[in-house]
Amino acid sequence: MFIKRVYIKLIFFLAMLEPLTGSAKSTHKIITDEPKTITISTPKLSMVLNYNNKASVTSLVINGKKVISSADGIYTSIKAGGITYSSLHLKSNPVLIKTADSYKIDGISYGDKDLTINESWTFIKKDKSIKWLIERKLSKQVKVDEAAMPVFNFDDINTWNGAYQGYGGLAWFYLFNEPLCTYGVHTRSSSFWNSKNGIGLNITVDAPGKEVVMKYTRTNENKLAYTVTVSNQEMLPRTDSGTNRRRFIRKATDVWSAFNIPAGKSSQSLIFSYFEYNEKYGRGKLQGINGDQVNAVLSTIARIGVIDSLHFGGNSWHTPYGPVCLHEQYIAQLGLGINDPNYLKGYKSCLDFYRDHAIKPDGRVYPRWAYTNEDAMPGQFNKYGFYEAQWGILMDSNPDFVTNVAELYDMTGDKAWVKTHQLSCEKALDWILKRDSNNNGLVEMMTDNQGQKQSSDWIDIIWASYENAFVNANLYHALVKWADIENQLNNHTKAQYYENFAAQLKTSFNKSTSQGGFWDDENKCYIHWRDKDQTIHGRNMVTPVNFMAIAYDICDDDSRKKLILDNIENQMQKENLFFWPLAMTSYAPGEGKEWQWPFPGYENGDLFLSWGAVGVKAYASYNPALAVKYVKNVLDRYSKDGLAFQRYGRLKQDGLGDDILSGNSLSIVGLYQAIYGVNPLYNRFYLDPHITPELEGTALKYNFRGQRLTINLDNDSYAVSNQRFKVICNKNFGFNTTKNQLSYFNGDNPVASLQITTDKPLTINIGQWSSDKMEWQQTATKPSAKTLTYLIKQLKPNANYIVSINGKAVQKVKSDDKGDISMTHRISGASEKMSIGYGN
C-alpha cells in the first residue's frame, strides 16, 4: 500500500506541473534515486547539477580548469520587497526527467504565500556547446529589485582576466580593486578569458523580444558574481538620481533600477561554449617586440573606453564621473588595433545613437557625455546625457564625429550604413565650416582671445581661441576623408566643396605666422593658436598639433618635418622621457588655467599617451626606428603598471590621475597602422609597412570582414593571404578577395589593377607594375586543367599589348577604351611567370 501511495503522489505531482512543463512523453525517464546530482559534459565543458531540495550548478569545469566549485555556484533568484527568493531554497524536491539528448529539472518552486516562482531547467548538449533553457512562471506581477536568470559565482575574482561584451567592450577585473565593485552593461553575450591558461568561456543569452543586461561584482569573499537579467523593458541604472546613467558603482551591487515582471510565463536560453584564447584572439608571431604585451594592451586598455553598448569613448567606465569624449578622432582607429568584429559592429550602433541624440538641429555636435552633469556648462546638456563642457566650446567634436564615421566605414566597408550618416556628417561639417568668417580657410573658435579663459579643443584647460591649429588640423583630416565618401555616394558637388575647402585650409595652415598661418619661423614648429588681435600663442611645440600636421599630410615640406621631428627627439633625449609630452616647453603665463604652472604640470607638459598613434605615424616614414622605440617604451611601462592611469608626470614619469584612458593604447595601434602598415579600407585591405630590421619575420593574424588573414612582413617582401589566395609584393599594395576572385591593387590606388577569377587556391608574386609593363609569378596548387580568367585595368586605352609566359610571347591583346584587358589562360605548370607589355 505504501508503494502504491508514493506512485499516486508522483503521478499527481507531474499532473500539477503539466501547465508549466507539458506532458511527459513515453521516452522520458524520471530519475528519483539518490544521489541527486548529474554531470553534463562536452569535450571542453563539464557541469554538475544538484537538485536535492534545491537547483544549482555546483561545479563548472572549462577544458580541465575548475572555475566554479560551490553549493551556490549557479542559480536563479528574485529579490522583491527586500526579500530574496532563490532556487537554493525550494518548497519541495524537484524531479529530473532524462531523454536521449537532454536533462530536465522540473518542479523548481520557490517564493512565499504571496509570490510563487515555478521554473523548469532543460540542459541540451549540441555539438561542442551546452544549451540551458530556463522557463519561469510567476503567480502574479511583481516589482523586483533584482532578478537573476541566473547568477554565476566564479571561485575567484582572478579566475578570469576579463569578459568581452557582445558589442566589443570589456569588463576588466583588474579594475575591480576592492570588494563590492559592480559594473553593469546592456549586452546579450559575455566572453570570459584567461590569458595565462588560455581558456575561454562564451555565454550567450537568447531571449527574443526581451531586453538583456549583465552585471559583474567582486563579492565580499573576493569571488566574481556574474548576473544575467532579462526584462520586457530597457533596464536603467539606479544611480545617479535624476540622470540614471552610472554603470560602475562601489560598495554596492544594485547597479540596476527596480523593474516590473508580469505574471505568467517567460523563457530564455543560455548557450555555453568554449574557445581557446590564443586561437581566437592571438595575433600571430610578432618578431622583435613582445607580442604578449601587444596583445594584452589591445585586449584590455584599448577597450576600456567602451562604457556600454551605445557609449564608446576614450575615458573608462571606471572613471568617477564616466565621461565619453566625442571630441576624439581616434575611437574608430582603436578598432583597427582591437581587431574584433564585435567592436566594429557595436561602434556602428553607437555612432547611430550619437547621430540621433548628440547633434543639435543646427549641426553642432555635443562634445561629451557623462554619468552626471557635473562637468557641463549650466543648462547646456540634453536628456540623453550629452553636454557642452564647462571649460569651453570644444569644437573638435564636429570634425571628429565625421572622422570616426569615415574610418569605421573604411574598416567595415558597409556603404549602406555610411549612407545613413551622410546628412548628419554634412550637417556637422557645414556647421563648423561656417565659422570661417574671413574666408581664409581657417575656421574660428567661439572665443576671440585667451583672456576669455575658455578652451576650444581636447587640451581643455588651455585657452586656445580664434584660429586654432589643433581644431583646423582635425578638420582637414575629416574633410579629406569625407570628400572621398561623398564621391562614392555620387554627391560630387559636395565632395568638390569639401576638397576645395581642405586645399585652402592646408595652404593657410602652412603659411608663416606673419602671413596669417600657423608656421612659427623662429621656433620651427606649428603654433597652437592665434587670437583675433593676431597675437600668437602656443609656440612651445605642442606635440599633437605638430604630429597631426605631419601624420595628416598637411605639412608636405620635408625640411619642416625634419625640423619638427628632430627637435622633439633632441628634447626627449635630454630629459630621457619614455613618451612624448603634450608640449615640449611651457605655455606662456595666461595661456591656460592658473594651476598649470609651474611647468611641467598636467596639460602644460605632462605625458598623455593618447597621442601615440599620430606620433608613431609622424615618425614612421621619417625614422621608423624612433617610432618603434616609443612603442617599446609604452609596452615596458605596461609591464610595470598596466597603463591604468590618465597620464604620466614629466618629472618622475609616474602614473597620475583618477581616470584611465583607452588612448594609452594608441601607440600600439600606431604600431599596427603605421609600422606594420595594416590599413583596412572600404574596398580592400591596404598594406603599407615601415618595418625596421628587428621586426622582419613578423607574421600577423588579422580579422578582415569574416576572413582570418595572415600578413607576412620581411625586408622588401610583404604578403597578405587567406586560406585560398595570397599576394606577395615588395612595396605597398591592396588585397581583396571574394569566393573565387583575387584582386591586387597597385600601391595606394583604390581601383584594382589585376583581378583573377579561379575556383582553386592561387599565389601571385608581383614584379614590375606600370601601364607599360606588368609582371607577376603565379603559383597554383593542383594546376592541371585549371583555367584562369584575368581582368587587367588602368592600362593605356585602345592599345596593343603582348602577353608572355615564362619569357615567351604567346599572344597579342588590345585594351578597350577604358584601358582594360580581359583574357583567359589555361595553366600548364605549377608556377608560371606572367608578363604583359605595351607594344605593337
mmCIF file of C-alpha atoms in Angstrom, residues 2 13 32 81 146 161 180 208 290 339 384 414 418 420 445 517 528 559 603 615 666 671 701 708 757 766 793 832:
data_model
loop_
_atom_site.group_PDB
_atom_site.id
_atom_site.type_symbol
_atom_site.label_atom_id
_atom_site.label_comp_id
_atom_site.label_asym_id
_atom_site.label_seq_id
_atom_site.Cartn_x
_atom_site.Cartn_y
_atom_site.Cartn_z
ATOM 1 C CA PHE A 2 2.856 2.379 0.833
ATOM 2 C CA PHE A 13 2.792 15.878 -8.796
ATOM 3 C CA THR A 32 14.141 9.569 -8.330
ATOM 4 C CA GLY A 81 10.384 43.965 -1.255
ATOM 5 C CA GLU A 146 16.882 42.413 -8.799
ATOM 6 C CA ASN A 161 41.236 38.411 -16.756
ATOM 7 C CA LEU A 180 31.598 45.198 -3.980
ATOM 8 C CA PRO A 208 13.757 37.160 -28.428
ATOM 9 C CA ASN A 290 56.861 41.491 -27.057
ATOM 10 C CA ASN A 339 40.543 43.874 -34.366
ATOM 11 C CA TYR A 384 20.441 61.737 -23.161
ATOM 12 C CA ASP A 414 29.350 48.978 -45.160
ATOM 13 C CA VAL A 418 27.605 55.147 -44.109
ATOM 14 C CA THR A 420 22.634 56.759 -43.261
ATOM 15 C CA MET A 445 36.550 79.256 -32.418
ATOM 16 C CA GLY A 517 49.273 80.982 -40.941
ATOM 17 C CA HIS A 528 48.631 76.191 -31.198
ATOM 18 C CA SER A 559 62.567 70.158 -44.339
ATOM 19 C CA GLU A 603 48.212 69.797 -19.803
ATOM 20 C CA GLY A 615 53.274 60.399 -33.067
ATOM 21 C CA LEU A 666 47.243 54.227 -29.188
ATOM 22 C CA LEU A 671 52.429 50.115 -34.464
ATOM 23 C CA LYS A 701 46.972 37.184 -37.825
ATOM 24 C CA ARG A 708 41.405 35.450 -40.960
ATOM 25 C CA THR A 757 38.986 34.503 -61.179
ATOM 26 C CA ILE A 766 54.103 40.900 -58.073
ATOM 27 C CA LYS A 793 42.892 47.542 -65.507
ATOM 28 C CA GLU A 832 54.473 30.453 -64.270
#
